[in-house]
Short mmCIF file of C-alpha atoms and ligand atoms in Angstrom, two decimals:
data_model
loop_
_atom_site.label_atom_id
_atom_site.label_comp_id
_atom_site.label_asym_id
_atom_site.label_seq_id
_atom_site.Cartn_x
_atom_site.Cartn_y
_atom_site.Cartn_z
CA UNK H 407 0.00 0.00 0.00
CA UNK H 408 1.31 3.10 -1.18
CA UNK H 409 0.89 7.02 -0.36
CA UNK H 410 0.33 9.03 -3.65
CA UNK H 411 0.61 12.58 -4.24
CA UNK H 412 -0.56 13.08 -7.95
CA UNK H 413 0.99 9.91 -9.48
CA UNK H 414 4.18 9.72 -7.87
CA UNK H 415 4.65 6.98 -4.99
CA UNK H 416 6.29 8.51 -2.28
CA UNK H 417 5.78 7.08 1.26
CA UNK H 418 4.86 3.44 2.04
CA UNK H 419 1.77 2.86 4.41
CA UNK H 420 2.59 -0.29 6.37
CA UNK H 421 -1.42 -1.37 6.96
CA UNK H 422 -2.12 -3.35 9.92
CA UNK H 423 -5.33 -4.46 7.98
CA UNK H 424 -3.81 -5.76 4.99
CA UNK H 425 -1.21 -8.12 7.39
CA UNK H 426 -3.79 -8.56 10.08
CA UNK H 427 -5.91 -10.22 7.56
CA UNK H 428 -2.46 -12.52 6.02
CA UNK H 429 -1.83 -13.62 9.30
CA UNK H 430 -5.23 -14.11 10.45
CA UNK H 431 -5.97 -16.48 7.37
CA UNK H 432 -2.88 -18.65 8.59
CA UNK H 433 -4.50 -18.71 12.78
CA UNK H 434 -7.89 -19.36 11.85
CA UNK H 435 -6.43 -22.42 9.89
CA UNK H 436 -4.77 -23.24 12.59
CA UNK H 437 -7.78 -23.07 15.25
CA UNK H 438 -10.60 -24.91 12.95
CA UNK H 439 -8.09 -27.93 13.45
CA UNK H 440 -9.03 -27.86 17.47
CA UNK H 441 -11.65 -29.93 18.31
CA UNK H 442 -12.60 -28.25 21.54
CA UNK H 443 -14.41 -24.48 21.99
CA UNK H 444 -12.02 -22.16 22.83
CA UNK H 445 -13.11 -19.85 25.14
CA UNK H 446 -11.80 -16.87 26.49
CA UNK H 447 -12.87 -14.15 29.46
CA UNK H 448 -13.15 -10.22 29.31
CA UNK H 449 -13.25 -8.73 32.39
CA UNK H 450 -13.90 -5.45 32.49
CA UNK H 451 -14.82 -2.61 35.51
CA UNK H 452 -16.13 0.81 34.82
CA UNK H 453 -17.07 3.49 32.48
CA UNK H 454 -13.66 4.21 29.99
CA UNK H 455 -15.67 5.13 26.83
CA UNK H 456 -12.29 4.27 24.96
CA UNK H 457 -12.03 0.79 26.83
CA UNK H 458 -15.88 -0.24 25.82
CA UNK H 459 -14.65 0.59 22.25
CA UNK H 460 -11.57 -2.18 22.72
CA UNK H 461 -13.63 -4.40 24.40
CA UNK H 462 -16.05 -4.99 21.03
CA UNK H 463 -13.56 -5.21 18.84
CA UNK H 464 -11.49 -7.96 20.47
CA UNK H 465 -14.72 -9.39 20.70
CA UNK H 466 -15.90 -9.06 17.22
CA UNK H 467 -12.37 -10.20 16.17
CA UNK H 468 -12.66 -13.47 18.39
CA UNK H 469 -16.18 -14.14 16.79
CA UNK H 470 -14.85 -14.09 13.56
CA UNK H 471 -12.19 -17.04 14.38
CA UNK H 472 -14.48 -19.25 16.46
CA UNK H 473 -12.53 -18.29 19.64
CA UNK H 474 -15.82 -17.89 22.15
CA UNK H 475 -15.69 -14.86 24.43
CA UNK H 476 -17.49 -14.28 27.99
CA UNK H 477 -17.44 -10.75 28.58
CA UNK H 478 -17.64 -10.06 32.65
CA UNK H 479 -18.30 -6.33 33.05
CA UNK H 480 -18.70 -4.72 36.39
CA UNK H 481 -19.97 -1.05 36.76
CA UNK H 482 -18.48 -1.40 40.57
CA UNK H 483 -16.36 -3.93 42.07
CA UNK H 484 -13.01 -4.48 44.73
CA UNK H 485 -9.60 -5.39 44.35
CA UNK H 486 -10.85 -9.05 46.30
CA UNK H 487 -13.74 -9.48 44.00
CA UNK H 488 -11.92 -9.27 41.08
CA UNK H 489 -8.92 -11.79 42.94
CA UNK H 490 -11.50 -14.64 43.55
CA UNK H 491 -13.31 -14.05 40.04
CA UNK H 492 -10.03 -14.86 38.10
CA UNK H 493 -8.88 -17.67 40.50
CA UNK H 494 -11.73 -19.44 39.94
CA UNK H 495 -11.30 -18.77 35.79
CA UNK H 496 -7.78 -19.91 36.43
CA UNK H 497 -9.25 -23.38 37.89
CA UNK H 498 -12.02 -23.24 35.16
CA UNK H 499 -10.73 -25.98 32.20
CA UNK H 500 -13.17 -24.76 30.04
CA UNK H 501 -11.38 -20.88 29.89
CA UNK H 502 -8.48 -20.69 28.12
CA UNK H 503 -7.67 -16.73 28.28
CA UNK H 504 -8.23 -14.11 30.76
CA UNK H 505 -7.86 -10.46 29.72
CA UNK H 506 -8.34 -7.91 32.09
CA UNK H 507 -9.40 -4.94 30.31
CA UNK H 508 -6.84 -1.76 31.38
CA UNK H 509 -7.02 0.78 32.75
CA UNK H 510 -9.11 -0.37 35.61
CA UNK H 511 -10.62 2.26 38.25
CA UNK H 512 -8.46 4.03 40.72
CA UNK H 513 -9.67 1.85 43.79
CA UNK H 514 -8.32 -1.40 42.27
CA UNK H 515 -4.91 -2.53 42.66
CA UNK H 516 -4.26 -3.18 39.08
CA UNK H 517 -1.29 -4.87 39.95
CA UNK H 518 -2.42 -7.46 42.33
CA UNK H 519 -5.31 -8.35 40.38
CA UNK H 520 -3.02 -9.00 36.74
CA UNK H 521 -0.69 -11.25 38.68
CA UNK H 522 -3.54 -13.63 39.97
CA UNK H 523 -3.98 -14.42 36.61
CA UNK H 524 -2.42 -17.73 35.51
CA UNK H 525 0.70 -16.64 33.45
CA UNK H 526 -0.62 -19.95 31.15
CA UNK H 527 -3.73 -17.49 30.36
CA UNK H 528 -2.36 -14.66 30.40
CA UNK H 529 -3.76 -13.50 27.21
CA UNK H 530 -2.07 -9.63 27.78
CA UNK H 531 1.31 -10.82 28.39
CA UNK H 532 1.12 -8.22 31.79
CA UNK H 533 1.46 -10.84 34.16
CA UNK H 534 5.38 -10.97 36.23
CA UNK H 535 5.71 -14.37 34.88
CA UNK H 536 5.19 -13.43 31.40
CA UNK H 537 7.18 -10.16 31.77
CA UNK H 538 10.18 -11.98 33.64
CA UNK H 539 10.02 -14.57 30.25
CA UNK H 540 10.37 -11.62 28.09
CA UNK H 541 13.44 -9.89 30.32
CA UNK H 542 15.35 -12.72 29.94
CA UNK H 543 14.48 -13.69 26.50
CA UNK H 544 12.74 -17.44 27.03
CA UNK H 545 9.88 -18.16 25.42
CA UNK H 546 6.32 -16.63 26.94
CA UNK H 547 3.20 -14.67 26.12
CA UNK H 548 4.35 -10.76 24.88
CA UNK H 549 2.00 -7.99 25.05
CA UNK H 550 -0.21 -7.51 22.11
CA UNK H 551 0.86 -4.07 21.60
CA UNK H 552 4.67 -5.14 21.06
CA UNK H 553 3.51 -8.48 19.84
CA UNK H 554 1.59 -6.53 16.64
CA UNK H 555 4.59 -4.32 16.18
CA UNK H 556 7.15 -6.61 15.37
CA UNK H 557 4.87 -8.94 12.80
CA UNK H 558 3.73 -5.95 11.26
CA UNK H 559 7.64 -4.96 10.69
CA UNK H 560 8.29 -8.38 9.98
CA UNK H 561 5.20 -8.94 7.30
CA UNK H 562 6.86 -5.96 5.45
CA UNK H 563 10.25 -7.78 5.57
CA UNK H 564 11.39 -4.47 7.34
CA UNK H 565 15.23 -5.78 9.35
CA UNK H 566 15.25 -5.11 12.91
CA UNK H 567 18.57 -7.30 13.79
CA UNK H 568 21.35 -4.35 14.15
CA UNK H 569 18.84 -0.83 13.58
CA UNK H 570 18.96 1.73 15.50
CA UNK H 571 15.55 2.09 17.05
CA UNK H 572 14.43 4.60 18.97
CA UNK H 573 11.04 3.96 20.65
CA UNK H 574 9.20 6.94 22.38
CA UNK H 575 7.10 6.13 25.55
CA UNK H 576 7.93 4.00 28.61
CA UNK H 577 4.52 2.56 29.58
CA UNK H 578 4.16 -0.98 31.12
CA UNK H 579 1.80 -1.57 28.18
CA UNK H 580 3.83 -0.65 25.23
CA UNK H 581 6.77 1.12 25.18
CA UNK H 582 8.65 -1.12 28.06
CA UNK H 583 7.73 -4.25 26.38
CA UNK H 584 8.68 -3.67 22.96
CA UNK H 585 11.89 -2.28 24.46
CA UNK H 586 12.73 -5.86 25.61
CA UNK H 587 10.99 -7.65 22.64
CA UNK H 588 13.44 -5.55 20.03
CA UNK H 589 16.63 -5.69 22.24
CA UNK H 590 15.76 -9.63 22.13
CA UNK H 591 15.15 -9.65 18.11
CA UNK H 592 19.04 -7.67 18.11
CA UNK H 593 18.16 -4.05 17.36
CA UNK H 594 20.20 -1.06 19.51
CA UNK H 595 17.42 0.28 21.38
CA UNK H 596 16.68 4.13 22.69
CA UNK H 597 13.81 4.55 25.19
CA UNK H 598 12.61 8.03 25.31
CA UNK H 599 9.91 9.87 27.60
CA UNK H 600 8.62 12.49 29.43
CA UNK H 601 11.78 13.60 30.38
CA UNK H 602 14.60 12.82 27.95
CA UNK H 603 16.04 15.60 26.67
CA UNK H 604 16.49 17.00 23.17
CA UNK H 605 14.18 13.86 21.58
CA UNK H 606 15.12 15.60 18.30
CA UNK H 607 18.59 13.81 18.85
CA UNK H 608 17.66 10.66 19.43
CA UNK H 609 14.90 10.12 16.70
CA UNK H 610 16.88 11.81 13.75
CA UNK H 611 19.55 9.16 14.35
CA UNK H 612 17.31 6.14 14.60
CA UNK H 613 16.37 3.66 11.37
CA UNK H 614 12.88 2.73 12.81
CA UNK H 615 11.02 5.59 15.35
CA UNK H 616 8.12 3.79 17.29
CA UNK H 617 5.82 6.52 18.99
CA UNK H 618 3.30 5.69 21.96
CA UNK H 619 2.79 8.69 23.94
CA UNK H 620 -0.56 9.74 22.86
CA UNK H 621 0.27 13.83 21.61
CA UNK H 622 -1.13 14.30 18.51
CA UNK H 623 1.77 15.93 16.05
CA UNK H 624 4.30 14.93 18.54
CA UNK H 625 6.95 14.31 15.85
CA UNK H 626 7.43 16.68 13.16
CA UNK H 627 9.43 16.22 9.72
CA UNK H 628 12.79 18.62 11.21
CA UNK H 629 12.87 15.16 14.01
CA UNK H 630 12.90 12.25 11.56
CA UNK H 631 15.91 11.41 8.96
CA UNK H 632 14.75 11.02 5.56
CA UNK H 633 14.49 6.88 5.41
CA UNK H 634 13.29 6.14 8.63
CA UNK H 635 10.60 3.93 9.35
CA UNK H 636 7.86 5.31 11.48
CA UNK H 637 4.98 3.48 13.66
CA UNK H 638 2.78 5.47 14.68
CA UNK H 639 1.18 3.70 18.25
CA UNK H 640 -0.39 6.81 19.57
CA UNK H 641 -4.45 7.04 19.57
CA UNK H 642 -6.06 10.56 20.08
CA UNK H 643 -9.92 11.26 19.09
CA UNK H 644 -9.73 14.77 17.99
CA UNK H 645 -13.80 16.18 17.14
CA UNK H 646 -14.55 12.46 16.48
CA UNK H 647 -11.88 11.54 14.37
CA UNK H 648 -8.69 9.24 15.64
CA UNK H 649 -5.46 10.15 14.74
CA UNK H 650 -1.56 9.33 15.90
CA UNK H 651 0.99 11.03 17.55
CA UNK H 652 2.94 12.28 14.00
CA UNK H 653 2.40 15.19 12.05
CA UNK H 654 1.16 14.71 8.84
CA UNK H 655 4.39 16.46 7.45
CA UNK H 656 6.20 13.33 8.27
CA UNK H 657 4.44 11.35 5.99
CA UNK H 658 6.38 12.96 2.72
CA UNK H 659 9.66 12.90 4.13
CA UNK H 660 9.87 9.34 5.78
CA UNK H 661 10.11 5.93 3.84
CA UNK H 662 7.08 4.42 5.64
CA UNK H 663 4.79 4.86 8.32
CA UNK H 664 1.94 2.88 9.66
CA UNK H 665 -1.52 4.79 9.03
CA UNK H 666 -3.83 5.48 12.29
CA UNK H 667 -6.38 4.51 11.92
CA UNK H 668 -5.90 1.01 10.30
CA UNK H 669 -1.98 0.42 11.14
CA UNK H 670 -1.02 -0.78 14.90
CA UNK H 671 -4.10 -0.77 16.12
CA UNK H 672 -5.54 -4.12 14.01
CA UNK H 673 -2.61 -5.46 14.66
CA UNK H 674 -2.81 -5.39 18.20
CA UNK H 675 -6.22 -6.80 18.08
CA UNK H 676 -5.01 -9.42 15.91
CA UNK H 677 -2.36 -10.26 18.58
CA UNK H 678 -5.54 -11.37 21.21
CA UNK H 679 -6.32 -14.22 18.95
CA UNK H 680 -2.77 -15.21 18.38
CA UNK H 681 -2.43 -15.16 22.25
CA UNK H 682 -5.02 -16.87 23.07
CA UNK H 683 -4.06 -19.91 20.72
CA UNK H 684 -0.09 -19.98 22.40
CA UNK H 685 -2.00 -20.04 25.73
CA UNK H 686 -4.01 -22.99 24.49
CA UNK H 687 -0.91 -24.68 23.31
CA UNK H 688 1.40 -23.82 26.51
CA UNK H 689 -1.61 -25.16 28.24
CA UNK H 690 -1.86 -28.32 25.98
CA UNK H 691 1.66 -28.83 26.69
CA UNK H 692 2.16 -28.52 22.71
CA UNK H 693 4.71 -25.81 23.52
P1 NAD L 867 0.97 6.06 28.85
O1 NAD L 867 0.26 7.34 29.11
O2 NAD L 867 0.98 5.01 29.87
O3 NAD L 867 2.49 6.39 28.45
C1 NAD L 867 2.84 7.49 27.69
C2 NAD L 867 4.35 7.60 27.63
O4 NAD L 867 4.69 8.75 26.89
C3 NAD L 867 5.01 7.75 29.00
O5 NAD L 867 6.03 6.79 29.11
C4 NAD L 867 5.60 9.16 28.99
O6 NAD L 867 6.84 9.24 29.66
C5 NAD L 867 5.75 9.44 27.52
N1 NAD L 867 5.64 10.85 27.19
C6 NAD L 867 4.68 11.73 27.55
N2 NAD L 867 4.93 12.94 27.03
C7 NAD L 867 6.05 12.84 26.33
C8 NAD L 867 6.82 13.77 25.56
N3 NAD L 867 6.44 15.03 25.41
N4 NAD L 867 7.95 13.32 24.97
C9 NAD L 867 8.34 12.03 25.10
N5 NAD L 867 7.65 11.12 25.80
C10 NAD L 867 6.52 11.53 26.42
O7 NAD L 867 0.34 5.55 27.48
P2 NAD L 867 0.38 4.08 26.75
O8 NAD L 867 -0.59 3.19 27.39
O9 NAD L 867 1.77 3.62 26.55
O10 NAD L 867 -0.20 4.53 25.34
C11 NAD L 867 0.44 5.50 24.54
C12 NAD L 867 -0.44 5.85 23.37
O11 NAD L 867 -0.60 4.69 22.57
C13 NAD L 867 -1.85 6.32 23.72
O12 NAD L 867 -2.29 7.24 22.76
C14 NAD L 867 -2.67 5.03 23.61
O13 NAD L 867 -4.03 5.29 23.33
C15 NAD L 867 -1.98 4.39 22.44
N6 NAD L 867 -2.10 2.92 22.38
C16 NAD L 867 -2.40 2.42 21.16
C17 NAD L 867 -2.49 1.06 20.99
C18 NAD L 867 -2.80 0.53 19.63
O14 NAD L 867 -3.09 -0.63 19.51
N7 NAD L 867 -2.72 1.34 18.59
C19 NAD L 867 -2.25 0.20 22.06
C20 NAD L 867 -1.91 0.75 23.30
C21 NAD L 867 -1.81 2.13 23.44
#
């Protein structure tokens, strides 16, 4: 997929929908050869408008591969609620995900709920099993986020091994995770955030910029190098209308870029499913 401006190619758009739907031809294959109903659990607490959104997508997504989904939402609930809800679901052979939809309201202790789930269902990747997997580069469940990333990068036969990537954000969610997924696949990794200084410097040198901060026209065409690769993470609804974190001036200069919508965030979506099918296996023993 190509960006045109009168007839002349310039930028490549690296579509999450066009490899979400490659790969998700290859998992569905993959799943109608299971015999049993896979099922997984949404749990979800509160009113995040943006969350509710999520939510029916990943379930419309696992509809559309025959991967069940319970959706558990409560308007209120506790910290010890939500602990004896997903140790039963851990106990429960006929679950084999758990997602616990983020962020969850202030009174909960986020963390003490997503390490009760069993790092064998751990559909998010979030739990300190899964994490400590990822740290130390043994096989586990990465964060969909990450996860999406790196197949999308990988679809478009885009190296990683040896570029200099410069990823800006530090969340648990996204930009931690991918920092430890990329060091893993061999690239030299920059973290950026809040409060690195002179950003400018560190994306103009990278190959690949990855941007999850969530500031719309964070990254301007003066901060990128003329090939880099740019994926755009960030999600802001402006009047309505969702857009990234990069200015659309970027999109002449650099030599691709992920659209938003329709780039990370399929992709990311897509990652649920795949997931959900490596907890099935781990949980089969098959892996
Ligand atoms: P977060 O708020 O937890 O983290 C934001 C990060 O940005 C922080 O690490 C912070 O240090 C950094 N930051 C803030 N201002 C900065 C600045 N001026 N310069 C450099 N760094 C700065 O958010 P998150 O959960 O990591 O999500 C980031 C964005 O990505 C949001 O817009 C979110 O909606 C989006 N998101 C998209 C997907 C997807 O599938 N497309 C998935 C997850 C998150």
């Amino acid at each position: 997929m190509y960006n045109y401006i009168g007839d002349k190619i310039m930028t490549k758009l690296l579509s999450g929908i066009e490899c979400r739907n490659k790969l998700k031809e290859k998992l569905t294959k993959k799943i109608n050869k299971i015999k049993e109903k896979i099922t997984i659990t949404v749990i979800s607490v509160g009113n995040d408008e943006a969350s509710k959104i999520y939510i029916k997508n990943k379930i419309k997504e696992c509809q559309s591969v025959n991967i069940e989904c319970q959706h558990l939402h409560f308007e209120k609930t506790t910290t010890n609620e939500l602990i004896n809800l997903i140790t039963k679901l851990n106990k429960d052979k006929n679950i084999t995900g758990i997602l616990v939809q983020l962020p969850l309201p202030k009174n909960i202790e986020e963390n003490k709920v997503i390490n009760t789930i069993d790092y064998k269902k751990d559909i998010d990747g979030l739990t300190k099993s899964n994490i400590a997997k990822l740290y130390s580069n043994q096989k586990g469940i990465i964060p969909c986020t990450a996860k999406g990333i790196i197949d999308l990068l990988e679809y478009n036969k885009i190296e990683i091994e040896g570029k200099n990537i410069t990823i800006i954000g530090r969340s648990n969610l996204v930009g931690k995770p991918l920092t430890l997924a990329l060091l893993n696949k061999n690239a030299t990794v920059t973290t950026c955030h809040s409060k690195t200084k002179d950003l400018k410097k560190h994306t103009k040198k990278a190959d690949i910029i990855i941007v999850a901060v969530g500031k719309p026209n964070l990254i301007k065409k003066e901060m990128i190098s003329k090939n880099s690769i740019i994926i755009d993470v960030g999600i802001n609804r402006i009047n309505g209308k969702i857009s990234g974190d990069i200015d659309k001036s970027v999109y002449k200069k650099c030599k691709a870029i992920t659209p938003v919508p329709g780039g990370v965030g399929p992709m990311t979506v897509y990652e649920v499913l795949s997931n959900t099918l490596e907890c099935y296996e781990l949980q089969k023993n098959k892996k």
